[in-house]
Amino acid sequence: AAHEGEEIVFDYAATGLTLRRHPLALLRPRLARWRLQTALQLHSAPNGRKVRACGIVTMRQRPGTAKGTMFVTLEDETGPVNVIVWPALVEHWRQPLLGARLLAVEGVWQCSPHGPDGQAVVRHLVAQRFKDLTPAGAHGAGVAGQPGFSLSGPGQPKLQLPEAATRRFPMHAATLSRSVKPLILGCFNWLVRG
């Protein structure tokens, strides 16, 4: 039987999606060790708390009416996290903000007072720092020398996309989009190699 990560890769190769678990669910134990919370966990965080989140970047927006503010949406296995990046931070953290496919964010959690049903109406993470967690080979440029917060100290694992993984799934090169294929293969490699 194929490893669950392998099955997810096969699903993405064949259809561009999977009905199995979200790829980050496979990485959650490691992400939890780095104190990276899920979108669902953030929903119970109090307003003003410093938090860390991680997800696949699904949207980056910098509307002209926002005076340079960037809005980023991260997706993990439990839902979306809306991130607000003020203009000064956009320039300072430009490389991870624009290049990351898997992004960790540290900042202050903000949520509006609860509505009549007890749920917060507006929730977002006001970013302070970023870390590109995209596996090596899953984006054009490396991330060496980027400013970032350390998730596991000097012994942080080196994420490499092995040539063997690409040879093992030859149909992926033609079937998966350029943005999804390397990320899924890289995450699978990250999971398997630990």
mmCIF file of C-alpha atoms in Angstrom:
data_model
loop_
_atom_site.group_PDB
_atom_site.id
_atom_site.type_symbol
_atom_site.label_atom_id
_atom_site.label_comp_id
_atom_site.label_asym_id
_atom_site.label_seq_id
_atom_site.Cartn_x
_atom_site.Cartn_y
_atom_site.Cartn_z
ATOM 1 C CA ALA A 1 0.000 0.000 0.000
ATOM 2 C CA ALA A 2 1.189 3.487 -0.807
ATOM 3 C CA HIS A 3 2.075 5.920 1.970
ATOM 4 C CA GLU A 4 -0.709 8.473 2.546
ATOM 5 C CA GLY A 5 1.519 11.282 1.307
ATOM 6 C CA GLU A 6 2.188 9.311 -1.857
ATOM 7 C CA GLU A 7 -1.531 8.836 -2.424
ATOM 8 C CA ILE A 8 -2.097 12.574 -2.056
ATOM 9 C CA VAL A 9 0.627 13.235 -4.626
ATOM 10 C CA PHE A 10 -1.012 10.735 -6.998
ATOM 11 C CA ASP A 11 -4.385 12.467 -6.523
ATOM 12 C CA TYR A 12 -2.916 15.869 -7.377
ATOM 13 C CA ALA A 13 -1.183 14.357 -10.379
ATOM 14 C CA ALA A 14 -4.340 12.781 -11.739
ATOM 15 C CA THR A 15 -6.930 15.459 -10.950
ATOM 16 C CA GLY A 16 -5.216 18.554 -9.525
ATOM 17 C CA LEU A 17 -6.978 18.012 -6.171
ATOM 18 C CA THR A 18 -7.452 15.397 -3.485
ATOM 19 C CA LEU A 19 -10.366 14.197 -1.394
ATOM 20 C CA ARG A 20 -7.899 12.911 1.176
ATOM 21 C CA ARG A 21 -6.392 14.964 3.980
ATOM 22 C CA HIS A 22 -4.921 18.383 3.316
ATOM 23 C CA PRO A 23 -1.138 18.168 2.706
ATOM 24 C CA LEU A 24 -0.438 20.246 5.824
ATOM 25 C CA ALA A 25 -2.252 17.706 7.983
ATOM 26 C CA LEU A 26 0.655 15.359 7.267
ATOM 27 C CA LEU A 27 3.126 18.014 8.421
ATOM 28 C CA ARG A 28 1.100 19.132 11.463
ATOM 29 C CA PRO A 29 3.137 17.278 14.127
ATOM 30 C CA ARG A 30 6.293 19.052 12.983
ATOM 31 C CA LEU A 31 4.534 22.398 12.573
ATOM 32 C CA ALA A 32 3.056 22.037 16.067
ATOM 33 C CA ARG A 33 6.544 21.490 17.522
ATOM 34 C CA TRP A 34 7.412 24.885 16.021
ATOM 35 C CA ARG A 35 4.322 26.352 17.740
ATOM 36 C CA LEU A 36 2.589 27.057 14.427
ATOM 37 C CA GLN A 37 -1.137 27.050 15.122
ATOM 38 C CA THR A 38 -3.932 25.969 12.812
ATOM 39 C CA ALA A 39 -6.605 28.365 11.583
ATOM 40 C CA LEU A 40 -9.074 26.642 13.904
ATOM 41 C CA GLN A 41 -6.798 27.041 16.929
ATOM 42 C CA LEU A 42 -6.461 30.740 16.173
ATOM 43 C CA HIS A 43 -10.244 31.172 16.393
ATOM 44 C CA SER A 44 -10.031 30.620 20.138
ATOM 45 C CA ALA A 45 -7.002 32.902 20.626
ATOM 46 C CA PRO A 46 -7.798 36.105 22.503
ATOM 47 C CA ASN A 47 -7.536 39.483 20.806
ATOM 48 C CA GLY A 48 -4.015 40.921 21.006
ATOM 49 C CA ARG A 49 -2.169 37.630 21.554
ATOM 50 C CA LYS A 50 1.114 37.022 19.723
ATOM 51 C CA VAL A 51 0.694 33.902 17.572
ATOM 52 C CA ARG A 52 2.308 31.919 14.765
ATOM 53 C CA ALA A 53 0.464 30.373 11.833
ATOM 54 C CA CYS A 54 1.469 28.535 8.694
ATOM 55 C CA GLY A 55 -0.271 27.673 5.475
ATOM 56 C CA ILE A 56 -0.187 27.373 1.733
ATOM 57 C CA VAL A 57 -0.404 30.848 0.212
ATOM 58 C CA THR A 58 -3.666 30.950 -1.732
ATOM 59 C CA MET A 59 -3.913 34.687 -2.320
ATOM 60 C CA ARG A 60 -1.805 37.851 -2.235
ATOM 61 C CA GLN A 61 -3.518 41.176 -2.760
ATOM 62 C CA ARG A 62 -2.167 44.701 -2.696
ATOM 63 C CA PRO A 63 -5.059 46.917 -3.818
ATOM 64 C CA GLY A 64 -4.332 50.487 -4.829
ATOM 65 C CA THR A 65 -6.836 51.762 -2.281
ATOM 66 C CA ALA A 66 -4.972 50.084 0.605
ATOM 67 C CA LYS A 67 -2.013 52.523 0.509
ATOM 68 C CA GLY A 68 0.599 49.771 0.141
ATOM 69 C CA THR A 69 -0.880 47.287 2.608
ATOM 70 C CA MET A 70 -0.766 43.676 1.443
ATOM 71 C CA PHE A 71 -3.385 41.054 2.268
ATOM 72 C CA VAL A 72 -2.333 37.406 2.237
ATOM 73 C CA THR A 73 -4.540 34.361 2.720
ATOM 74 C CA LEU A 74 -2.986 31.177 4.062
ATOM 75 C CA GLU A 75 -4.773 27.832 3.947
ATOM 76 C CA ASP A 76 -4.153 24.912 6.234
ATOM 77 C CA GLU A 77 -6.079 21.721 6.951
ATOM 78 C CA THR A 78 -8.626 23.556 9.133
ATOM 79 C CA GLY A 79 -9.352 26.649 7.025
ATOM 80 C CA PRO A 80 -8.042 30.060 5.973
ATOM 81 C CA VAL A 81 -6.035 32.647 7.899
ATOM 82 C CA ASN A 82 -6.210 36.247 6.715
ATOM 83 C CA VAL A 83 -2.928 38.106 7.166
ATOM 84 C CA ILE A 84 -2.453 41.877 7.067
ATOM 85 C CA VAL A 85 1.013 43.154 6.132
ATOM 86 C CA TRP A 86 1.679 46.873 6.631
ATOM 87 C CA PRO A 87 3.637 48.689 3.854
ATOM 88 C CA ALA A 88 6.963 48.945 5.734
ATOM 89 C CA LEU A 89 6.941 45.182 6.322
ATOM 90 C CA VAL A 90 6.064 44.455 2.686
ATOM 91 C CA GLU A 91 9.354 45.996 1.576
ATOM 92 C CA HIS A 92 11.431 44.449 4.371
ATOM 93 C CA TRP A 93 10.021 40.928 3.897
ATOM 94 C CA ARG A 94 9.502 41.148 0.140
ATOM 95 C CA GLN A 95 11.256 37.877 -0.802
ATOM 96 C CA PRO A 96 9.295 35.502 1.481
ATOM 97 C CA LEU A 97 6.055 37.418 0.927
ATOM 98 C CA LEU A 98 6.214 37.185 -2.840
ATOM 99 C CA GLY A 99 8.129 33.924 -3.256
ATOM 100 C CA ALA A 100 6.795 31.566 -0.589
ATOM 101 C CA ARG A 101 4.221 28.929 -1.347
ATOM 102 C CA LEU A 102 4.297 27.605 2.214
ATOM 103 C CA LEU A 103 4.568 30.580 4.579
ATOM 104 C CA ALA A 104 4.871 30.870 8.346
ATOM 105 C CA VAL A 105 3.777 34.152 9.894
ATOM 106 C CA GLU A 106 4.310 35.530 13.378
ATOM 107 C CA GLY A 107 2.243 38.463 14.528
ATOM 108 C CA VAL A 108 -0.627 39.752 16.622
ATOM 109 C CA TRP A 109 -4.019 38.070 16.395
ATOM 110 C CA GLN A 110 -6.907 40.483 16.139
ATOM 111 C CA CYS A 111 -10.562 39.613 16.404
ATOM 112 C CA SER A 112 -13.611 41.797 16.723
ATOM 113 C CA PRO A 113 -15.938 41.614 19.690
ATOM 114 C CA HIS A 114 -18.267 38.670 19.463
ATOM 115 C CA GLY A 115 -21.554 39.034 17.640
ATOM 116 C CA PRO A 116 -24.969 37.939 18.912
ATOM 117 C CA ASP A 117 -24.208 34.285 18.092
ATOM 118 C CA GLY A 118 -21.013 34.367 20.173
ATOM 119 C CA GLN A 119 -18.681 34.241 17.142
ATOM 120 C CA ALA A 120 -16.075 36.888 16.340
ATOM 121 C CA VAL A 121 -17.128 38.721 13.199
ATOM 122 C CA VAL A 122 -13.674 39.696 11.908
ATOM 123 C CA ARG A 123 -10.428 37.778 12.500
ATOM 124 C CA HIS A 124 -6.968 38.435 11.095
ATOM 125 C CA LEU A 125 -3.288 38.142 11.869
ATOM 126 C CA VAL A 126 -1.341 41.393 11.762
ATOM 127 C CA ALA A 127 2.059 40.209 10.606
ATOM 128 C CA GLN A 128 5.382 41.075 12.207
ATOM 129 C CA ARG A 129 7.735 38.412 10.810
ATOM 130 C CA PHE A 130 7.747 35.741 8.123
ATOM 131 C CA LYS A 131 9.524 32.501 7.300
ATOM 132 C CA ASP A 132 9.429 30.849 3.899
ATOM 133 C CA LEU A 133 8.929 27.131 4.557
ATOM 134 C CA THR A 134 8.570 26.199 0.901
ATOM 135 C CA PRO A 135 10.623 23.045 0.350
ATOM 136 C CA ALA A 136 13.820 23.596 -1.631
ATOM 137 C CA GLY A 137 13.166 23.142 -5.322
ATOM 138 C CA ALA A 138 9.524 24.198 -5.028
ATOM 139 C CA HIS A 139 10.233 27.769 -6.076
ATOM 140 C CA GLY A 140 12.673 29.353 -8.452
ATOM 141 C CA ALA A 141 15.072 30.925 -5.990
ATOM 142 C CA GLY A 142 16.442 29.596 -2.756
ATOM 143 C CA VAL A 143 15.677 31.260 0.530
ATOM 144 C CA ALA A 144 19.153 31.360 2.000
ATOM 145 C CA GLY A 145 19.975 34.575 3.781
ATOM 146 C CA GLN A 146 16.363 35.643 4.190
ATOM 147 C CA PRO A 147 15.484 37.444 7.364
ATOM 148 C CA GLY A 148 13.174 35.250 9.407
ATOM 149 C CA PHE A 149 12.425 33.780 12.767
ATOM 150 C CA SER A 150 14.009 30.505 13.678
ATOM 151 C CA LEU A 151 11.562 27.677 14.061
ATOM 152 C CA SER A 152 13.927 25.053 15.332
ATOM 153 C CA GLY A 153 17.214 26.788 15.918
ATOM 154 C CA PRO A 154 20.481 26.228 14.092
ATOM 155 C CA GLY A 155 19.687 22.569 13.408
ATOM 156 C CA GLN A 156 16.611 23.427 11.333
ATOM 157 C CA PRO A 157 16.042 20.673 8.780
ATOM 158 C CA LYS A 158 17.282 21.298 5.300
ATOM 159 C CA LEU A 159 14.410 20.802 2.893
ATOM 160 C CA GLN A 160 15.522 19.215 -0.341
ATOM 161 C CA LEU A 161 13.455 17.880 -3.217
ATOM 162 C CA PRO A 162 15.301 14.718 -4.229
ATOM 163 C CA GLU A 163 15.756 13.913 -7.875
ATOM 164 C CA ALA A 164 14.471 10.411 -7.113
ATOM 165 C CA ALA A 165 11.071 11.816 -6.061
ATOM 166 C CA THR A 166 10.720 13.533 -9.427
ATOM 167 C CA ARG A 167 11.735 10.364 -11.324
ATOM 168 C CA ARG A 168 9.394 8.277 -9.223
ATOM 169 C CA PHE A 169 6.354 10.279 -10.361
ATOM 170 C CA PRO A 170 7.164 11.148 -14.002
ATOM 171 C CA MET A 171 3.574 12.041 -14.947
ATOM 172 C CA HIS A 172 3.526 14.869 -12.402
ATOM 173 C CA ALA A 173 5.740 17.109 -14.480
ATOM 174 C CA ALA A 174 3.119 17.336 -17.211
ATOM 175 C CA THR A 175 -0.032 17.096 -15.114
ATOM 176 C CA LEU A 176 0.394 19.249 -12.027
ATOM 177 C CA SER A 177 0.657 22.993 -12.244
ATOM 178 C CA ARG A 178 4.100 24.482 -11.738
ATOM 179 C CA SER A 179 3.035 25.920 -8.385
ATOM 180 C CA VAL A 180 1.391 22.838 -6.843
ATOM 181 C CA LYS A 181 3.590 19.952 -8.034
ATOM 182 C CA PRO A 182 6.872 21.012 -6.397
ATOM 183 C CA LEU A 183 5.141 22.037 -3.183
ATOM 184 C CA ILE A 184 3.289 18.735 -2.793
ATOM 185 C CA LEU A 185 6.359 16.662 -3.723
ATOM 186 C CA GLY A 186 8.534 18.753 -1.411
ATOM 187 C CA CYS A 187 6.106 18.407 1.491
ATOM 188 C CA PHE A 188 5.919 14.652 0.884
ATOM 189 C CA ASN A 189 9.732 14.478 0.939
ATOM 190 C CA TRP A 190 9.837 16.622 4.071
ATOM 191 C CA LEU A 191 7.397 14.272 5.791
ATOM 192 C CA VAL A 192 9.180 11.071 4.741
ATOM 193 C CA ARG A 193 12.689 12.256 5.590
ATOM 194 C CA GLY A 194 11.647 13.917 8.853
#
